[in-house]
Every structure is written in structure tokens, then in C-alpha cells.
PDB file of C-alpha atoms in Angstrom:
ATOM      1  CA  UNK A  31     -44.481 -63.705   6.491  1.00  0.00           C
ATOM      2  CA  UNK A  32     -45.346 -66.732   8.575  1.00  0.00           C
ATOM      3  CA  UNK A  33     -42.127 -66.300  10.643  1.00  0.00           C
ATOM      4  CA  UNK A  34     -43.014 -62.688  11.492  1.00  0.00           C
ATOM      5  CA  UNK A  35     -46.503 -63.744  12.620  1.00  0.00           C
ATOM      6  CA  UNK A  36     -45.121 -66.547  14.841  1.00  0.00           C
ATOM      7  CA  UNK A  37     -42.476 -64.221  16.369  1.00  0.00           C
ATOM      8  CA  UNK A  38     -45.058 -61.556  17.152  1.00  0.00           C
ATOM      9  CA  UNK A  39     -47.388 -64.118  18.783  1.00  0.00           C
ATOM     10  CA  UNK A  40     -44.535 -65.516  20.916  1.00  0.00           C
ATOM     11  CA  UNK A  41     -43.607 -61.975  21.940  1.00  0.00           C
ATOM     12  CA  UNK A  42     -47.210 -61.167  22.883  1.00  0.00           C
ATOM     13  CA  UNK A  43     -47.537 -64.417  24.832  1.00  0.00           C
ATOM     14  CA  UNK A  44     -44.342 -63.530  26.700  1.00  0.00           C
ATOM     15  CA  UNK A  45     -45.723 -60.132  27.643  1.00  0.00           C
ATOM     16  CA  UNK A  46     -48.970 -61.697  28.883  1.00  0.00           C
ATOM     17  CA  UNK A  47     -47.072 -64.285  30.970  1.00  0.00           C
ATOM     18  CA  UNK A  48     -44.784 -61.627  32.431  1.00  0.00           C
ATOM     19  CA  UNK A  49     -47.819 -59.481  33.226  1.00  0.00           C
ATOM     20  CA  UNK A  50     -49.437 -62.375  35.067  1.00  0.00           C
ATOM     21  CA  UNK A  51     -46.298 -63.255  37.036  1.00  0.00           C
ATOM     22  CA  UNK A  52     -45.139 -59.738  37.977  1.00  0.00           C
ATOM     23  CA  UNK A  53     -46.483 -58.513  41.335  1.00  0.00           C
ATOM     24  CA  UNK A  54     -48.806 -55.552  41.374  1.00  0.00           C
ATOM     25  CA  UNK A  55     -47.564 -52.276  42.842  1.00  0.00           C
ATOM     26  CA  UNK A  56     -48.642 -51.603  46.398  1.00  0.00           C
ATOM     27  CA  UNK A  57     -49.638 -47.955  46.200  1.00  0.00           C
ATOM     28  CA  UNK A  58     -51.403 -45.801  48.744  1.00  0.00           C
ATOM     29  CA  UNK A  59     -55.046 -44.962  48.161  1.00  0.00           C
ATOM     30  CA  UNK A  60     -56.647 -41.520  48.429  1.00  0.00           C
ATOM     31  CA  UNK A  61     -59.706 -41.636  50.675  1.00  0.00           C
ATOM     32  CA  UNK A  62     -62.673 -39.311  50.180  1.00  0.00           C
ATOM     33  CA  UNK A  63     -64.143 -39.560  53.696  1.00  0.00           C
ATOM     34  CA  UNK A  64     -62.332 -39.481  57.010  1.00  0.00           C
ATOM     35  CA  UNK A  65     -61.667 -43.028  58.247  1.00  0.00           C
ATOM     36  CA  UNK A  66     -63.705 -43.931  61.342  1.00  0.00           C
ATOM     37  CA  UNK A  67     -60.545 -44.694  63.363  1.00  0.00           C
ATOM     38  CA  UNK A  68     -59.393 -41.077  62.982  1.00  0.00           C
ATOM     39  CA  UNK A  69     -62.697 -39.279  63.608  1.00  0.00           C
ATOM     40  CA  UNK A  70     -63.164 -37.257  66.756  1.00  0.00           C
ATOM     41  CA  UNK A  71     -61.295 -34.531  68.613  1.00  0.00           C
ATOM     42  CA  UNK A  72     -57.628 -35.181  69.363  1.00  0.00           C
ATOM     43  CA  UNK A  73     -55.300 -33.162  71.622  1.00  0.00           C
ATOM     44  CA  UNK A  74     -51.545 -32.976  71.035  1.00  0.00           C
ATOM     45  CA  UNK A  75     -48.920 -31.137  73.114  1.00  0.00           C
ATOM     46  CA  UNK A  76     -45.469 -30.607  71.593  1.00  0.00           C
ATOM     47  CA  UNK A  77     -42.116 -29.966  73.228  1.00  0.00           C
ATOM     48  CA  UNK A  78     -41.821 -26.478  71.671  1.00  0.00           C
ATOM     49  CA  UNK A  79     -44.847 -25.155  73.580  1.00  0.00           C
ATOM     50  CA  UNK A  80     -47.503 -25.570  70.893  1.00  0.00           C
ATOM     51  CA  UNK A  81     -50.823 -27.247  71.673  1.00  0.00           C
ATOM     52  CA  UNK A  82     -52.829 -28.638  68.770  1.00  0.00           C
ATOM     53  CA  UNK A  83     -56.478 -29.645  68.690  1.00  0.00           C
ATOM     54  CA  UNK A  84     -57.534 -31.689  65.654  1.00  0.00           C
ATOM     55  CA  UNK A  85     -61.252 -32.203  64.990  1.00  0.00           C
ATOM     56  CA  UNK A  86     -61.641 -34.836  62.302  1.00  0.00           C
ATOM     57  CA  UNK A  87     -65.185 -34.949  60.901  1.00  0.00           C
ATOM     58  CA  UNK A  88     -66.486 -37.056  58.030  1.00  0.00           C
ATOM     59  CA  UNK A  89     -65.665 -34.520  55.275  1.00  0.00           C
ATOM     60  CA  UNK A  90     -63.679 -31.788  57.042  1.00  0.00           C
ATOM     61  CA  UNK A  91     -60.864 -31.020  59.459  1.00  0.00           C
ATOM     62  CA  UNK A  92     -60.571 -28.221  61.991  1.00  0.00           C
ATOM     63  CA  UNK A  93     -57.123 -27.536  63.446  1.00  0.00           C
ATOM     64  CA  UNK A  94     -56.583 -25.188  66.390  1.00  0.00           C
ATOM     65  CA  UNK A  95     -53.005 -24.206  67.216  1.00  0.00           C
ATOM     66  CA  UNK A  96     -52.267 -22.497  70.551  1.00  0.00           C
ATOM     67  CA  UNK A  97     -48.982 -20.928  71.597  1.00  0.00           C
ATOM     68  CA  UNK A  98     -48.969 -18.730  74.717  1.00  0.00           C
ATOM     69  CA  UNK A  99     -51.711 -16.174  74.038  1.00  0.00           C
ATOM     70  CA  UNK A 100     -51.862 -16.666  70.256  1.00  0.00           C
ATOM     71  CA  UNK A 101     -54.486 -18.978  68.693  1.00  0.00           C
ATOM     72  CA  UNK A 102     -54.812 -19.980  65.021  1.00  0.00           C
ATOM     73  CA  UNK A 103     -57.789 -21.847  63.563  1.00  0.00           C
ATOM     74  CA  UNK A 104     -57.704 -23.628  60.225  1.00  0.00           C
ATOM     75  CA  UNK A 105     -60.705 -25.287  58.576  1.00  0.00           C
ATOM     76  CA  UNK A 106     -60.249 -27.493  55.519  1.00  0.00           C
ATOM     77  CA  UNK A 107     -62.236 -30.028  53.525  1.00  0.00           C
ATOM     78  CA  UNK A 108     -61.246 -33.437  52.175  1.00  0.00           C
ATOM     79  CA  UNK A 109     -60.538 -33.567  48.446  1.00  0.00           C
ATOM     80  CA  UNK A 110     -59.316 -36.113  45.894  1.00  0.00           C
ATOM     81  CA  UNK A 111     -56.698 -33.731  44.433  1.00  0.00           C
ATOM     82  CA  UNK A 112     -54.934 -30.816  46.049  1.00  0.00           C
ATOM     83  CA  UNK A 113     -55.607 -27.398  44.594  1.00  0.00           C
ATOM     84  CA  UNK A 114     -53.891 -24.141  45.449  1.00  0.00           C
ATOM     85  CA  UNK A 115     -56.400 -22.906  48.018  1.00  0.00           C
ATOM     86  CA  UNK A 116     -53.830 -22.036  50.690  1.00  0.00           C
ATOM     87  CA  UNK A 117     -54.482 -24.876  53.127  1.00  0.00           C
ATOM     88  CA  UNK A 118     -58.246 -25.032  52.546  1.00  0.00           C
ATOM     89  CA  UNK A 119     -57.991 -28.487  50.906  1.00  0.00           C
ATOM     90  CA  UNK A 120     -56.726 -31.650  52.584  1.00  0.00           C
ATOM     91  CA  UNK A 121     -55.779 -34.925  50.919  1.00  0.00           C
ATOM     92  CA  UNK A 122     -55.666 -38.127  52.978  1.00  0.00           C
ATOM     93  CA  UNK A 123     -53.902 -41.260  51.755  1.00  0.00           C
ATOM     94  CA  UNK A 124     -54.467 -44.677  53.278  1.00  0.00           C
ATOM     95  CA  UNK A 125     -51.065 -46.302  53.370  1.00  0.00           C
ATOM     96  CA  UNK A 126     -50.092 -49.774  54.597  1.00  0.00           C
ATOM     97  CA  UNK A 127     -50.005 -51.272  58.117  1.00  0.00           C
ATOM     98  CA  UNK A 128     -52.507 -48.743  59.473  1.00  0.00           C
ATOM     99  CA  UNK A 129     -50.653 -45.592  58.375  1.00  0.00           C
ATOM    100  CA  UNK A 130     -52.377 -42.514  56.965  1.00  0.00           C
ATOM    101  CA  UNK A 131     -50.761 -39.539  55.260  1.00  0.00           C
ATOM    102  CA  UNK A 132     -52.346 -36.098  55.396  1.00  0.00           C
ATOM    103  CA  UNK A 133     -51.330 -33.228  53.099  1.00  0.00           C
ATOM    104  CA  UNK A 134     -52.668 -29.679  52.911  1.00  0.00           C
ATOM    105  CA  UNK A 135     -52.712 -27.555  49.757  1.00  0.00           C
ATOM    106  CA  UNK A 136     -49.943 -24.973  49.672  1.00  0.00           C
ATOM    107  CA  UNK A 137     -47.577 -26.996  51.883  1.00  0.00           C
ATOM    108  CA  UNK A 138     -44.582 -29.178  51.084  1.00  0.00           C
ATOM    109  CA  UNK A 139     -44.788 -31.804  53.802  1.00  0.00           C
ATOM    110  CA  UNK A 140     -46.930 -34.646  55.066  1.00  0.00           C
ATOM    111  CA  UNK A 141     -48.445 -35.397  58.457  1.00  0.00           C
ATOM    112  CA  UNK A 142     -48.185 -39.148  59.029  1.00  0.00           C
ATOM    113  CA  UNK A 143     -50.706 -40.670  61.413  1.00  0.00           C
ATOM    114  CA  UNK A 144     -51.103 -44.147  62.876  1.00  0.00           C
ATOM    115  CA  UNK A 145     -53.860 -45.165  65.307  1.00  0.00           C
ATOM    116  CA  UNK A 146     -52.713 -47.190  68.290  1.00  0.00           C
ATOM    117  CA  UNK A 147     -52.810 -47.792  72.036  1.00  0.00           C
ATOM    118  CA  UNK A 148     -50.730 -45.965  74.666  1.00  0.00           C
ATOM    119  CA  UNK A 149     -50.352 -46.862  78.332  1.00  0.00           C
ATOM    120  CA  UNK A 150     -50.424 -43.896  80.724  1.00  0.00           C
ATOM    121  CA  UNK A 151     -50.589 -44.235  84.515  1.00  0.00           C
ATOM    122  CA  UNK A 152     -51.500 -47.928  84.219  1.00  0.00           C
ATOM    123  CA  UNK A 153     -54.433 -47.337  81.882  1.00  0.00           C
ATOM    124  CA  UNK A 154     -54.535 -47.935  78.113  1.00  0.00           C
ATOM    125  CA  UNK A 155     -55.822 -45.160  75.872  1.00  0.00           C
ATOM    126  CA  UNK A 156     -56.705 -45.067  72.190  1.00  0.00           C
ATOM    127  CA  UNK A 157     -54.300 -42.594  70.581  1.00  0.00           C
ATOM    128  CA  UNK A 158     -52.966 -41.291  67.296  1.00  0.00           C
ATOM    129  CA  UNK A 159     -49.232 -41.360  66.686  1.00  0.00           C
ATOM    130  CA  UNK A 160     -48.445 -38.243  64.631  1.00  0.00           C
ATOM    131  CA  UNK A 161     -45.393 -36.667  63.045  1.00  0.00           C
ATOM    132  CA  UNK A 162     -44.736 -33.993  60.425  1.00  0.00           C
ATOM    133  CA  UNK A 163     -42.340 -35.119  57.729  1.00  0.00           C
ATOM    134  CA  UNK A 164     -40.785 -32.946  55.054  1.00  0.00           C
ATOM    135  CA  UNK A 165     -39.965 -34.265  51.594  1.00  0.00           C
ATOM    136  CA  UNK A 166     -36.577 -35.859  51.115  1.00  0.00           C
ATOM    137  CA  UNK A 167     -34.189 -37.642  53.380  1.00  0.00           C
ATOM    138  CA  UNK A 168     -34.380 -41.205  54.576  1.00  0.00           C
ATOM    139  CA  UNK A 169     -36.706 -42.827  57.063  1.00  0.00           C
ATOM    140  CA  UNK A 170     -35.327 -45.062  59.797  1.00  0.00           C
ATOM    141  CA  UNK A 171     -36.918 -48.379  60.778  1.00  0.00           C
ATOM    142  CA  UNK A 172     -38.317 -46.724  63.918  1.00  0.00           C
ATOM    143  CA  UNK A 173     -39.051 -43.055  64.538  1.00  0.00           C
ATOM    144  CA  UNK A 174     -40.203 -41.125  67.576  1.00  0.00           C
ATOM    145  CA  UNK A 175     -43.819 -40.058  67.180  1.00  0.00           C
ATOM    146  CA  UNK A 176     -45.878 -37.578  69.172  1.00  0.00           C
ATOM    147  CA  UNK A 177     -48.964 -38.986  70.874  1.00  0.00           C
ATOM    148  CA  UNK A 178     -52.394 -37.345  70.467  1.00  0.00           C
ATOM    149  CA  UNK A 179     -55.119 -38.265  72.967  1.00  0.00           C
ATOM    150  CA  UNK A 180     -58.900 -37.897  72.912  1.00  0.00           C
ATOM    151  CA  UNK A 181     -58.558 -36.464  76.442  1.00  0.00           C
ATOM    152  CA  UNK A 182     -56.739 -33.194  77.024  1.00  0.00           C
ATOM    153  CA  UNK A 183     -53.798 -34.511  79.070  1.00  0.00           C
ATOM    154  CA  UNK A 184     -51.037 -32.095  79.955  1.00  0.00           C
ATOM    155  CA  UNK A 185     -47.442 -32.860  79.080  1.00  0.00           C
ATOM    156  CA  UNK A 186     -45.612 -34.114  76.024  1.00  0.00           C
ATOM    157  CA  UNK A 187     -45.954 -37.821  75.248  1.00  0.00           C
ATOM    158  CA  UNK A 188     -43.869 -39.649  72.646  1.00  0.00           C
ATOM    159  CA  UNK A 189     -43.316 -43.231  71.534  1.00  0.00           C
ATOM    160  CA  UNK A 190     -40.947 -44.982  69.141  1.00  0.00           C
ATOM    161  CA  UNK A 191     -43.027 -46.575  66.362  1.00  0.00           C
ATOM    162  CA  UNK A 192     -42.062 -48.883  63.486  1.00  0.00           C
ATOM    163  CA  UNK A 193     -42.231 -47.208  60.073  1.00  0.00           C
ATOM    164  CA  UNK A 194     -43.187 -50.403  58.240  1.00  0.00           C
ATOM    165  CA  UNK A 195     -45.809 -49.531  55.626  1.00  0.00           C
ATOM    166  CA  UNK A 196     -45.420 -45.768  56.020  1.00  0.00           C
ATOM    167  CA  UNK A 197     -45.173 -43.652  52.864  1.00  0.00           C
ATOM    168  CA  UNK A 198     -45.996 -46.588  50.575  1.00  0.00           C
TER     169      UNK A 198
END
């Protein structure tokens, strides 16, 4: 009986030591309010002719998509868990190295966003690097991101950005 007790205590002590030594998992965190670095109205032109306007408020998002004469408007609110409200709910994850992931209910992709600086015509602007990613596949060390400005500049602007910390 004494041997069984000693073995169980050694086993438990081993589990406690392993638990103290093992690193904790670095997981992304769901945020319930829009981070201050993302708030405001952002303008994004894409190479396929679409123009997006993102209005990030404290608890909601308004997205306007323009293509030629057609305009779509989508309003959604921030939630902790996605429901099935056909893009009326938005979940935002704070990832590592300044990355954010944004997912809408009823979709199967993620919009990755990273705040940064972009130099245009000799002047630096505060921008958001944005890109839609679908599930699956591999991510390179650097990817080309679209640049969203707080000013409505014409033309498509892109930059190659390191993916360190993205989707973690």
C-alpha cells in the first residue's frame, strides 16, 4: 500500500513540475470593443475595381462596397461568438505583433488587418494593411497587403508585410 501511495505522489509531483516548466500557449484573444488603433473611417481601393469604405466604431462596423454604379452597405455589431445572422455579427481577434483578425457570421474567411505607416509622395500616413484570407493553404513569410487610408486617395496601393504573429 505504501508503495502505491509513494508512486502516485511522485507521479503527481512530476505532473506539477511539467506544468510549471511547459510554456503557455500563445492564443489570440477575442476583443469586445473595437481597438482604438482601428477606429475611424478607412478607404481601400482594389485592383479589381471595387472601392471599400470601412467605418469602425466602438461596438459596430459599417462597410460600403462600390463597384461602378452598384453600392452595397453592410452594418454589423461586435460579438464574442459568431451566430448565424448572415453577416450581422463580427468577431475580432487580437493576434500577435499588432495583427487583428476579423470574421463575419455566415462567411468562411478572415480579414487580417495590421496598423502601420505608409509613405506616399514623401509624406507618411497612418494606414491599415488589409487582406482577405480563406481557410487552408500555407502562409508565406511575407505577403502583399492592400493599404487602406483615412483619406480617400485614388489608386491601388500595396505593400509586402511580414506575417510574423498573424493567425496565432
